[in-house]
mmCIF file of C-alpha atoms in Angstrom:
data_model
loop_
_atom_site.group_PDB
_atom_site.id
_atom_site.type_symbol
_atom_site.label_atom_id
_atom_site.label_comp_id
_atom_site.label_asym_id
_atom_site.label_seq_id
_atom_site.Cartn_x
_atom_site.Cartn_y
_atom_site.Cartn_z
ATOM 1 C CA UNK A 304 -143.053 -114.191 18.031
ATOM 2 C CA UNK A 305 -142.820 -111.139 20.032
ATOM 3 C CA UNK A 306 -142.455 -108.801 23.066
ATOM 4 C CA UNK A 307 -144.793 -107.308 25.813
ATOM 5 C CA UNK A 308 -144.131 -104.104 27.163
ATOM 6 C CA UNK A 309 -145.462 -103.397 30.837
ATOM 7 C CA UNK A 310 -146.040 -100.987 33.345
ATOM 8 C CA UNK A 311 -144.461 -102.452 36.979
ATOM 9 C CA UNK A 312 -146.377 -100.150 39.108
ATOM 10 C CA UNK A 313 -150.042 -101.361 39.825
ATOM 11 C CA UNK A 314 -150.638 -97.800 41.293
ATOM 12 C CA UNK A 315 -150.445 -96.638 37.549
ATOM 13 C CA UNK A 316 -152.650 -99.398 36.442
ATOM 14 C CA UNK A 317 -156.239 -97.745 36.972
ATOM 15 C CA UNK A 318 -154.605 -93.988 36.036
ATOM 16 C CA UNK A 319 -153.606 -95.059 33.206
ATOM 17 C CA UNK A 320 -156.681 -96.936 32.128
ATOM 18 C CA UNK A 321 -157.914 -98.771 29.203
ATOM 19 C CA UNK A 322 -158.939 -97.951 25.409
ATOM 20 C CA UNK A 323 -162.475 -99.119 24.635
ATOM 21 C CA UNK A 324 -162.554 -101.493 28.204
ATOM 22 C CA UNK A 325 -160.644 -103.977 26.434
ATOM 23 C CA UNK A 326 -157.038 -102.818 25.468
ATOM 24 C CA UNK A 327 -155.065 -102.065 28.481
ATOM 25 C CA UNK A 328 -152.587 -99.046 28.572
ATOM 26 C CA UNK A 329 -150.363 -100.691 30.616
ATOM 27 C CA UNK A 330 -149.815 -103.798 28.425
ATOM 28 C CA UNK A 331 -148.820 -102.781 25.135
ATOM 29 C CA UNK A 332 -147.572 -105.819 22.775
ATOM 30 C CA UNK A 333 -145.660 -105.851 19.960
ATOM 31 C CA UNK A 334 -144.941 -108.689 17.011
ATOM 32 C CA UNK A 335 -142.090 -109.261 15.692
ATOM 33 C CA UNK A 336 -142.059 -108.333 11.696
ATOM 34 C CA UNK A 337 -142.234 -111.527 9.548
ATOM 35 C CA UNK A 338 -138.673 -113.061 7.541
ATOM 36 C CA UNK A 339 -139.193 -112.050 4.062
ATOM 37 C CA UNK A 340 -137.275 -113.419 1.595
ATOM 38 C CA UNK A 341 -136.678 -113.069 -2.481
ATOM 39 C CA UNK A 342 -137.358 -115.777 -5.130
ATOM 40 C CA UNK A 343 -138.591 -116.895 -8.683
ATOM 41 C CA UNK A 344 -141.873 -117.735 -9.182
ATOM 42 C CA UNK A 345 -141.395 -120.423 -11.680
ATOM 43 C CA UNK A 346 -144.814 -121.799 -12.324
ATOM 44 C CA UNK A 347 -148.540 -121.411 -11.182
ATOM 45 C CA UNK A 348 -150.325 -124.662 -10.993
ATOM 46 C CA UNK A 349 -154.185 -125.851 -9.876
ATOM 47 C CA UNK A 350 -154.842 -127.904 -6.729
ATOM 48 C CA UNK A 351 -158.358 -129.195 -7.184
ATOM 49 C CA UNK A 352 -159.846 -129.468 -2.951
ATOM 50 C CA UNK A 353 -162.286 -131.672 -2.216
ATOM 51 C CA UNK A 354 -165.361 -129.429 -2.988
ATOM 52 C CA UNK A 355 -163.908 -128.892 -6.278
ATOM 53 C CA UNK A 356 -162.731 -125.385 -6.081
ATOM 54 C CA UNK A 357 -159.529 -124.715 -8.158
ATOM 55 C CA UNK A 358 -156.595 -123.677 -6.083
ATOM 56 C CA UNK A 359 -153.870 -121.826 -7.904
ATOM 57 C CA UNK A 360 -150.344 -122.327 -6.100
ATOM 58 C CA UNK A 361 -147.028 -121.047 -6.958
ATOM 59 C CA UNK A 362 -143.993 -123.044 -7.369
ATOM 60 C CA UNK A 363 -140.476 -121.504 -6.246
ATOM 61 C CA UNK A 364 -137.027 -121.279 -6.333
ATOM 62 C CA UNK A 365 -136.272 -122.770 -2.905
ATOM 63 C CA UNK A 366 -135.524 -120.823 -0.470
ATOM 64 C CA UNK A 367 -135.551 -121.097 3.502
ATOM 65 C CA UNK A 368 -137.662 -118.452 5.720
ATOM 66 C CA UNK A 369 -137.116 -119.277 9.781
ATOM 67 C CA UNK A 370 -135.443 -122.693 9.254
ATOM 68 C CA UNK A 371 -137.570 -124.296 6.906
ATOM 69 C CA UNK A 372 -136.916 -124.607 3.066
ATOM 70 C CA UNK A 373 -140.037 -123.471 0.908
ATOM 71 C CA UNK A 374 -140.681 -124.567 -2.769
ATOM 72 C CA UNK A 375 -144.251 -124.029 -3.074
ATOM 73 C CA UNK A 376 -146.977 -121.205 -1.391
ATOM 74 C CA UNK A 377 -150.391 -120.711 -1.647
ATOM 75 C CA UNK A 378 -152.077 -117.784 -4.272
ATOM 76 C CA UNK A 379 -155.747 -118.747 -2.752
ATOM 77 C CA UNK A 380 -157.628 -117.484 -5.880
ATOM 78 C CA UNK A 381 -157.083 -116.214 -9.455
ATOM 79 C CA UNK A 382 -158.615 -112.220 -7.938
ATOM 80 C CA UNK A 383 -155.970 -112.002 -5.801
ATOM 81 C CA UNK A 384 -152.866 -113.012 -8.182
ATOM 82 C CA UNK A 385 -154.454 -110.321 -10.821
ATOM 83 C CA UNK A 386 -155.020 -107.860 -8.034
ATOM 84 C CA UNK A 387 -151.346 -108.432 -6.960
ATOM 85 C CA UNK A 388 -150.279 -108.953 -10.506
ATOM 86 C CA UNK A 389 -148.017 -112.082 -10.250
ATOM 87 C CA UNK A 390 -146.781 -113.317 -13.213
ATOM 88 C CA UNK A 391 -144.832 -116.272 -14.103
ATOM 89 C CA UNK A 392 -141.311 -115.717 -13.801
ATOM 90 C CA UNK A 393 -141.700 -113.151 -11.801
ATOM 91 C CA UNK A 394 -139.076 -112.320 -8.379
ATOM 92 C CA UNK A 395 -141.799 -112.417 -5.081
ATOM 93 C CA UNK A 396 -141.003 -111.677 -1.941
ATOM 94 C CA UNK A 397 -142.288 -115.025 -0.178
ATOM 95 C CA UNK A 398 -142.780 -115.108 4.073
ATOM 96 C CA UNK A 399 -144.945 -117.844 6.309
ATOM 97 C CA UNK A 400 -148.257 -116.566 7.356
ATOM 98 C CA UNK A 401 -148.302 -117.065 11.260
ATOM 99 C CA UNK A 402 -144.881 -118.358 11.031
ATOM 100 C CA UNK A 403 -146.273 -121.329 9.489
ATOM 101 C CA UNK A 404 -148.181 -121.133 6.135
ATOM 102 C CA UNK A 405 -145.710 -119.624 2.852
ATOM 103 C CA UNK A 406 -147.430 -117.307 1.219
ATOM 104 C CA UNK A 407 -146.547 -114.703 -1.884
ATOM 105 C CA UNK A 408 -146.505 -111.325 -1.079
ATOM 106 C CA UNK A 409 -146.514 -109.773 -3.972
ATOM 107 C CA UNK A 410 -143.896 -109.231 -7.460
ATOM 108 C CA UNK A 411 -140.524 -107.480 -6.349
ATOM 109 C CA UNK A 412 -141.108 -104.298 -8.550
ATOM 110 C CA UNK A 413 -137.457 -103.387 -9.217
ATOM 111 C CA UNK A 414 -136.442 -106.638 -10.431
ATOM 112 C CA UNK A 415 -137.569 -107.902 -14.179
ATOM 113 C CA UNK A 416 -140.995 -109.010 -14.518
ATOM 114 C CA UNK A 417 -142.419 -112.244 -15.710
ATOM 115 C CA UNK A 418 -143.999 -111.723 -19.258
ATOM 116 C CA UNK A 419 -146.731 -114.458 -18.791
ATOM 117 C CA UNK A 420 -150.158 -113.998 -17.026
ATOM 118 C CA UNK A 421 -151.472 -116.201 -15.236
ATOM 119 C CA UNK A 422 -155.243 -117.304 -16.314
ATOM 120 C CA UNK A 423 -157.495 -119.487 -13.929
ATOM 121 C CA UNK A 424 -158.471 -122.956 -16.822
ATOM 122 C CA UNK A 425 -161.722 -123.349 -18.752
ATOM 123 C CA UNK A 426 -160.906 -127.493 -17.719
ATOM 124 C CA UNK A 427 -160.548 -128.745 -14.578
ATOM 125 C CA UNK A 428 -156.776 -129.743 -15.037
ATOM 126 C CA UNK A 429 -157.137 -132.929 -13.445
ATOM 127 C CA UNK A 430 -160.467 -134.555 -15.328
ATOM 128 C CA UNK A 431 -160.940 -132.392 -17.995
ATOM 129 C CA UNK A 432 -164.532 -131.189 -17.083
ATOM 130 C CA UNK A 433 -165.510 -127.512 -17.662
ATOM 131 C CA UNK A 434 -164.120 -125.369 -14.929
ATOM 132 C CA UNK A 435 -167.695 -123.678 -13.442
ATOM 133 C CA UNK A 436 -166.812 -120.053 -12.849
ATOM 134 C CA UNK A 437 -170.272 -118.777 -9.898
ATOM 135 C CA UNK A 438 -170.996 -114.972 -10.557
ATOM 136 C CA UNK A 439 -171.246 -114.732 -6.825
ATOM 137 C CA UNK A 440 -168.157 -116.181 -5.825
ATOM 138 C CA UNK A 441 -163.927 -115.558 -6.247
ATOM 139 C CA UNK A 442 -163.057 -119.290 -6.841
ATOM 140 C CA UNK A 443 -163.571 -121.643 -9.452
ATOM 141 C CA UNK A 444 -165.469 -125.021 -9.481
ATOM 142 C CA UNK A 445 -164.445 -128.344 -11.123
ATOM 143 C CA UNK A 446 -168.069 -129.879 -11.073
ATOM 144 C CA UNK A 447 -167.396 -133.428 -11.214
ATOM 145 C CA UNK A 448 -167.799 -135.405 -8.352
ATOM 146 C CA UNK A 449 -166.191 -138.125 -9.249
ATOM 147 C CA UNK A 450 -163.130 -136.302 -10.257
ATOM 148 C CA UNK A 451 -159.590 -137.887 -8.955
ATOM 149 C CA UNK A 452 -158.339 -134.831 -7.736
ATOM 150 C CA UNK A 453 -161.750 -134.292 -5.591
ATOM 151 C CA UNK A 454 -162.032 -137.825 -4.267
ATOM 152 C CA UNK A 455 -158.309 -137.629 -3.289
ATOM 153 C CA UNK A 456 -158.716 -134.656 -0.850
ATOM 154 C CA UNK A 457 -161.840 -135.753 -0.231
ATOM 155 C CA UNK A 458 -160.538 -139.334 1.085
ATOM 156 C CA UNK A 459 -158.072 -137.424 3.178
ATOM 157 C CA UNK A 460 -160.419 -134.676 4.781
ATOM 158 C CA UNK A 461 -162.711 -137.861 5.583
ATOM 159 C CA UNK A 462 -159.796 -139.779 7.427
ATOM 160 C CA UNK A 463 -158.344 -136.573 9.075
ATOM 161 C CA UNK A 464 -158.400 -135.736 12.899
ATOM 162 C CA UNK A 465 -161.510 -133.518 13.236
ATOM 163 C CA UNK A 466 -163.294 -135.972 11.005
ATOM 164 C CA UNK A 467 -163.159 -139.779 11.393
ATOM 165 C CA UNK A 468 -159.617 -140.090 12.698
ATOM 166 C CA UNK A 469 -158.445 -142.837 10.636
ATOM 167 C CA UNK A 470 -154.625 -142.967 11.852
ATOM 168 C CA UNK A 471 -152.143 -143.679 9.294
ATOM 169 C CA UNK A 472 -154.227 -142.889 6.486
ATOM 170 C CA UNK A 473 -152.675 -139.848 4.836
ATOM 171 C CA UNK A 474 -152.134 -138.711 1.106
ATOM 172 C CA UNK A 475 -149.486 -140.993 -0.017
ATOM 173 C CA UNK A 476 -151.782 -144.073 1.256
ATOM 174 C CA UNK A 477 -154.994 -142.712 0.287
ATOM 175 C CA UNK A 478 -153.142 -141.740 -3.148
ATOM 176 C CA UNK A 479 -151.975 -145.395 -3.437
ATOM 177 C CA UNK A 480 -155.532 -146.908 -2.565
ATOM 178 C CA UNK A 481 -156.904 -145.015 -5.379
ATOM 179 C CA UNK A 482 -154.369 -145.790 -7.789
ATOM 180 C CA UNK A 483 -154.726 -149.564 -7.445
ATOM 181 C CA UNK A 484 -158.477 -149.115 -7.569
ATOM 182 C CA UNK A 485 -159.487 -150.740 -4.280
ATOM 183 C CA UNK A 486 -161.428 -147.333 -3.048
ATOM 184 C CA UNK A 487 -163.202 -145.425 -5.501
ATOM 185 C CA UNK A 488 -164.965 -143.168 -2.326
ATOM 186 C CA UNK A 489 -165.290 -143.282 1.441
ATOM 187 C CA UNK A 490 -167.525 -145.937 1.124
ATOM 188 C CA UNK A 491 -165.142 -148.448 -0.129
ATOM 189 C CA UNK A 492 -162.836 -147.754 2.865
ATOM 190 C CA UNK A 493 -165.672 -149.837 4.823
ATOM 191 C CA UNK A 494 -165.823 -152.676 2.371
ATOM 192 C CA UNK A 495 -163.972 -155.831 3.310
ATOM 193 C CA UNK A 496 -164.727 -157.198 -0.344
ATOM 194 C CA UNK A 497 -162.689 -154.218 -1.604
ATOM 195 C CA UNK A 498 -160.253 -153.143 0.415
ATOM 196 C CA UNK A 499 -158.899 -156.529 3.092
ATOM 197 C CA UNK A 500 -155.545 -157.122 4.770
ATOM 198 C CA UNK A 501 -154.346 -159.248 1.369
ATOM 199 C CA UNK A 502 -154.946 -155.916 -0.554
ATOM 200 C CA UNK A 503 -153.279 -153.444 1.950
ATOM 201 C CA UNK A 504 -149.800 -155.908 1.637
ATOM 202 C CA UNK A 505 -149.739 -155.420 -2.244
ATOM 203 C CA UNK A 506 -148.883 -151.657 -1.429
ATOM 204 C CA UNK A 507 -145.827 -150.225 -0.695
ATOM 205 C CA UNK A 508 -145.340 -148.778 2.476
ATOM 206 C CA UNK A 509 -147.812 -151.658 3.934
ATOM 207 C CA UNK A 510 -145.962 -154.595 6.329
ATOM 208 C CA UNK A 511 -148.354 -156.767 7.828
ATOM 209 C CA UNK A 512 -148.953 -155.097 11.346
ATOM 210 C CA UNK A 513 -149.562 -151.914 9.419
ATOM 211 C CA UNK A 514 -151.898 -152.931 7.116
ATOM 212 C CA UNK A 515 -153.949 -154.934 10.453
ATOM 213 C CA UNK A 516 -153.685 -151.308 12.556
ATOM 214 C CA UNK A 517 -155.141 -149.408 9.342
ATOM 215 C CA UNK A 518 -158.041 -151.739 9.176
ATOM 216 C CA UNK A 519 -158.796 -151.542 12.876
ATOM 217 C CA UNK A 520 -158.399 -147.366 13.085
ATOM 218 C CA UNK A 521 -161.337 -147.802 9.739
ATOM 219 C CA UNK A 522 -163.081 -150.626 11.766
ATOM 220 C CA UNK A 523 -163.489 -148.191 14.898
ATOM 221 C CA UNK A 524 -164.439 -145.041 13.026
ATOM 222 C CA UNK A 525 -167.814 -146.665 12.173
ATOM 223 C CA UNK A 526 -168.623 -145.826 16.027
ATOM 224 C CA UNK A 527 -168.355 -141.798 15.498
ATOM 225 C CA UNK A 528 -171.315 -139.878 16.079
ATOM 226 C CA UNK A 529 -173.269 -138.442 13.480
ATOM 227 C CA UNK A 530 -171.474 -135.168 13.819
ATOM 228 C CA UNK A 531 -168.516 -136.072 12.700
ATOM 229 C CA UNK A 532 -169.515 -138.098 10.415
ATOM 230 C CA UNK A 533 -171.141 -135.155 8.558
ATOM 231 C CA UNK A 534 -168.614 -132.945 9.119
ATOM 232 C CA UNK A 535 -166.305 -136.006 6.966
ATOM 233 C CA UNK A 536 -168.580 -136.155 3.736
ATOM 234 C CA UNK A 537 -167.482 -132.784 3.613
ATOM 235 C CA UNK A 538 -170.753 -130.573 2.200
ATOM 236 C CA UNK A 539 -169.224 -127.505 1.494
ATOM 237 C CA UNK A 540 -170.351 -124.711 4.017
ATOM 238 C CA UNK A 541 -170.752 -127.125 7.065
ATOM 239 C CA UNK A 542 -167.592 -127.232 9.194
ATOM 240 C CA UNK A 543 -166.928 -129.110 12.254
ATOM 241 C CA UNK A 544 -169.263 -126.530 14.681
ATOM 242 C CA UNK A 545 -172.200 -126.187 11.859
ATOM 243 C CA UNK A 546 -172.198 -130.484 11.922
ATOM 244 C CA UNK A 547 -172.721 -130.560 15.212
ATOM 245 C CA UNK A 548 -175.778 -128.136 15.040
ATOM 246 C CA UNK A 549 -177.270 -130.036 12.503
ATOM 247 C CA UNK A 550 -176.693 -133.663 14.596
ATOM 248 C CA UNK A 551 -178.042 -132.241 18.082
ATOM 249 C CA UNK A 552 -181.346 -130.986 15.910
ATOM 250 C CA UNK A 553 -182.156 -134.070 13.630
ATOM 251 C CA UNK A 554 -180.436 -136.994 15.961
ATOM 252 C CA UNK A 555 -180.418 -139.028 12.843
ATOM 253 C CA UNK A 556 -179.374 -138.827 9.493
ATOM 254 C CA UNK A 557 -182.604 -140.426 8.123
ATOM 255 C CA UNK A 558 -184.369 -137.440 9.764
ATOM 256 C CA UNK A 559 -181.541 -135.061 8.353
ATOM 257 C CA UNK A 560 -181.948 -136.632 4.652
ATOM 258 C CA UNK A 561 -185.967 -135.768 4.674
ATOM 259 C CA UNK A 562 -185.405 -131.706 5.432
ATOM 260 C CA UNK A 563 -185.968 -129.230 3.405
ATOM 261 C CA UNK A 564 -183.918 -126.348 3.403
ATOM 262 C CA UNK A 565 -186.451 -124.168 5.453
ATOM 263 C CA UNK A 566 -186.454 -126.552 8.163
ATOM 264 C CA UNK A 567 -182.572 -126.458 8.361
ATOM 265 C CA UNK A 568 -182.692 -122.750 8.289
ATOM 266 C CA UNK A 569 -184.250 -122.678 11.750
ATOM 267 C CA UNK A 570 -181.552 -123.796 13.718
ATOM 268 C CA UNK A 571 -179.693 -121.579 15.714
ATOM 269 C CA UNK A 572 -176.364 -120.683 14.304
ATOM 270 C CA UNK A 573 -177.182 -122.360 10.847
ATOM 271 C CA UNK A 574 -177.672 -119.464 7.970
ATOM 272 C CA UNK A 575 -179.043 -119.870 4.300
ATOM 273 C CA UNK A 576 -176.140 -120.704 2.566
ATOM 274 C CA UNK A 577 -174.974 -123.788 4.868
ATOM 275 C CA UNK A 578 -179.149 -124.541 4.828
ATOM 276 C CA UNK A 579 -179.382 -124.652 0.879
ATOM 277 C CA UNK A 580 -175.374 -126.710 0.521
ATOM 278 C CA UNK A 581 -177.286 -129.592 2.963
ATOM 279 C CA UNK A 582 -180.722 -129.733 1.480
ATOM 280 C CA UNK A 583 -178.862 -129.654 -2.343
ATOM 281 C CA UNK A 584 -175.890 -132.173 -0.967
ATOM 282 C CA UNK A 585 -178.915 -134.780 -0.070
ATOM 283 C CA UNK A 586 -181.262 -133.999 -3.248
ATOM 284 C CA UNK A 587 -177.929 -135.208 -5.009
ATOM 285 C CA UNK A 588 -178.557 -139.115 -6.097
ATOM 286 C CA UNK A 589 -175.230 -139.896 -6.315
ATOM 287 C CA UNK A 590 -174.850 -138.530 -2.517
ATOM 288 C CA UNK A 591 -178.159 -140.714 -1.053
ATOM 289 C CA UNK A 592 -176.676 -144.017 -2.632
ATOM 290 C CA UNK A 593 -173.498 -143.290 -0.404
ATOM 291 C CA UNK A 594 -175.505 -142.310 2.467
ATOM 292 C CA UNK A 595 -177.195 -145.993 2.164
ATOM 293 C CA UNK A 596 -174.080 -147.559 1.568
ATOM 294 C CA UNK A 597 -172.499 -146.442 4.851
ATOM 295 C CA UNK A 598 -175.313 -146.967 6.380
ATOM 296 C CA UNK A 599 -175.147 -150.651 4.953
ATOM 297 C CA UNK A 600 -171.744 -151.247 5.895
ATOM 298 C CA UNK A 601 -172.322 -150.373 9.992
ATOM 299 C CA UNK A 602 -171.608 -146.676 9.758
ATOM 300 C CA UNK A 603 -172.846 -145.028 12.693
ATOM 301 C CA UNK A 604 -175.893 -142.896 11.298
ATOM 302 C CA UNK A 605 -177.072 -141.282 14.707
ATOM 303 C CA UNK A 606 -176.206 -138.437 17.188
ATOM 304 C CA UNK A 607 -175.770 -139.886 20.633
ATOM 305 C CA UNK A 608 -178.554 -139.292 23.268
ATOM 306 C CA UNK A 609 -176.677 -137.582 25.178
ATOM 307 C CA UNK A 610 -175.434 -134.908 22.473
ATOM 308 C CA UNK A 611 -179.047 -135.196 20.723
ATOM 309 C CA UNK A 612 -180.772 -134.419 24.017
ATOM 310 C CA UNK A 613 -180.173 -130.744 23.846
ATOM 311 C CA UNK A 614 -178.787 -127.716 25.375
ATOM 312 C CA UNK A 615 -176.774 -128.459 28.848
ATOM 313 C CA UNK A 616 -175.214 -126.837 31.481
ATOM 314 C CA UNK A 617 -172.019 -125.876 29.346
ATOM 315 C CA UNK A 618 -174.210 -124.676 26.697
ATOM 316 C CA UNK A 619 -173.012 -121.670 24.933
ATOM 317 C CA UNK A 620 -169.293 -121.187 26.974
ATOM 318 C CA UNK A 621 -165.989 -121.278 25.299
ATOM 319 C CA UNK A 622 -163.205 -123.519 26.510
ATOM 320 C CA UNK A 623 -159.453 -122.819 25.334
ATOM 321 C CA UNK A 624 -157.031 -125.892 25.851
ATOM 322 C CA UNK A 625 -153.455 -124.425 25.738
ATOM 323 C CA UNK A 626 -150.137 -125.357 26.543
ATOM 324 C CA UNK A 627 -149.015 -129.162 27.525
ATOM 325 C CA UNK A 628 -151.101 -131.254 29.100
ATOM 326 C CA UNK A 629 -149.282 -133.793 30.848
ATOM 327 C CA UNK A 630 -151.691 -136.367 31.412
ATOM 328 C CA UNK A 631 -153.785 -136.943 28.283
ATOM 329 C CA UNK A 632 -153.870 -135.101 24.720
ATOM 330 C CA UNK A 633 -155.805 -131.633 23.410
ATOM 331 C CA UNK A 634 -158.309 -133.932 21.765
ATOM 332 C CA UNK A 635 -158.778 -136.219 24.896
ATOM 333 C CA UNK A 636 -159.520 -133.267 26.959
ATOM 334 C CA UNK A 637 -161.577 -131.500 24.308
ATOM 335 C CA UNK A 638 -163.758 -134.720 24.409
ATOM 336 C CA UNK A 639 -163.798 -134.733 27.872
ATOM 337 C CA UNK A 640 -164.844 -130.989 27.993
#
């Protein structure tokens, strides 16, 4: 994704020098400017995430940027689409963030403009509840908990790698398991009164060994440390390094559930926001009865002794895993690390 341009001659290395000890004269590199391409926006719609904030995304004319054929790209909140002033119907000039991600650029000024604005909803488009719109904050809030939309990504982020690593359950399952009513949340993923190999072979998409290898990969999640596991429930601010924090300090959920906000606040690396999301994520009743119900169901509810027993030798060092490793996986290695 682009070029390095370097000096041969070590001689010229030290003469030529460095800008701010970091940036070497001698190394100058170059990216390659993004594929843009030209299409109608034809629609803005709402993805509802699994914390509830409302995700406008634009639907397009397809087009293909590097070799893959777009249709839809993320808007990421209603501040930037007025900022940029997209409007449906508009022409956009569409590229992939990172040569991965599409994203809108902005309207194609020259070209006719859309005539409709796009407004973020007063309703969460999904359950109907009244969109919450924080003074403090860009995005909007659907505040229902039990809303599809938010148990959907929710089930997903909870069976993703990073979180439990439940292989083989993606959206299409997870949308299918909801559908058909045998999970209603994470919980349910755990029950064998609710969710058994006769159930799985109902679905489409489900053949018997299937269905048996789903129910193991949920079987042997219940053995991840608490770490992950709170990094799964997803409680907005706390990402996969804040988790861990929180695990190492409390060893336990039990412990975790009885802290006050204060008492989170003094760990290392954990600031007031994440501090006041965990204390207000476990004052939440509907939260501590699935907290119990995991923990009823053989859901591991502790930090290992040897992550709980504090700082080690490694503490505080970075390790970056690139390229192929030709004897085990990235995640393998970053477990052995």
């Amino acid at each position: 994704d682009g070029v390095v341009v370097k000096v041969n001659r070590r001689s010229l290395h030290v003469e030529l020098g460095t800008v701010g000890d970091r940036e070497p004269r001698w190394a100058i590199a170059r990216k390659f400017a993004p594929e843009v391409q030209i299409t109608r926006l034809t629609d803005i719609r709402i993805n509802v995430g699994r914390t509830g904030a409302l995700n406008p995304y634009a639907v397009l004319e397809p087009i293909e940027i590097g070799g893959v054929t777009v249709s839809n790209a993320t808007l990421h909140n209603a501040d930037l689409i007025e900022a940029k002033d997209i409007r449906i119907g508009d022409w956009v000039e569409v590229t992939r963030a990172g040569e991965v991600i599409p994203q809108v650029l902005g309207p194609v000024r020259d070209r006719a403009r859309g005539e409709k604005k796009f407004r973020m909803p007063e309703k969460c488009p999904v359950c109907g509840s009244k969109v919450e719109h924080p003074q403090d904050e860009v995005m909007s809030y659907c505040p229902n908990v039990s809303c599809p939309g938010r148990v959907l990504e929710g089930l997903v982020h909870f069976a993703g790698r990073g979180a439990m690593d439940i292989r083989g359950l993606g959206y299409e399952r997870a949308r299918g398991l909801l559908q058909a009513g045998y999970v209603e949340s994470v919980a349910d993923l755990y029950d064998r009164n609710r969710l058994d190999l006769a159930r799985l072979l109902t679905l489409e998409g489900f053949a018997e060994k299937s269905a048996a290898q789903l129910l193991a990969a949920i079987d042997a999640s219940k053995e991840r440390p608490l770490g992950t596991l709170l990094f799964a429930l997803g409680i907005r601010h706390v990402g996969e390094q804040g988790a861990r924090l929180l695990a190492r300090h409390f060893g336990s959920m039990h412990a975790l559930e009885k802290a006050t906000a204060e008492q989170i606040g003094e760990i290392r690396g954990v600031g007031p926001a994440i501090a006041e999301a965990v204390a207000g994520f476990f004052k939440e009743p509907r939260n501590r009865k699935l907290i119990q119900r995991l923990d009823l169901l053989g859901v591991n509810m502790e930090e290992s002794v040897e992550r709980a027993a504090g700082p080690g030798p490694l503490a505080g060092q970075t390790f970056v895993i690139t390229g192929t490793l030709s004897s085990l996986s990235r995640e393998q290695a970053a477990e052995l690390i």
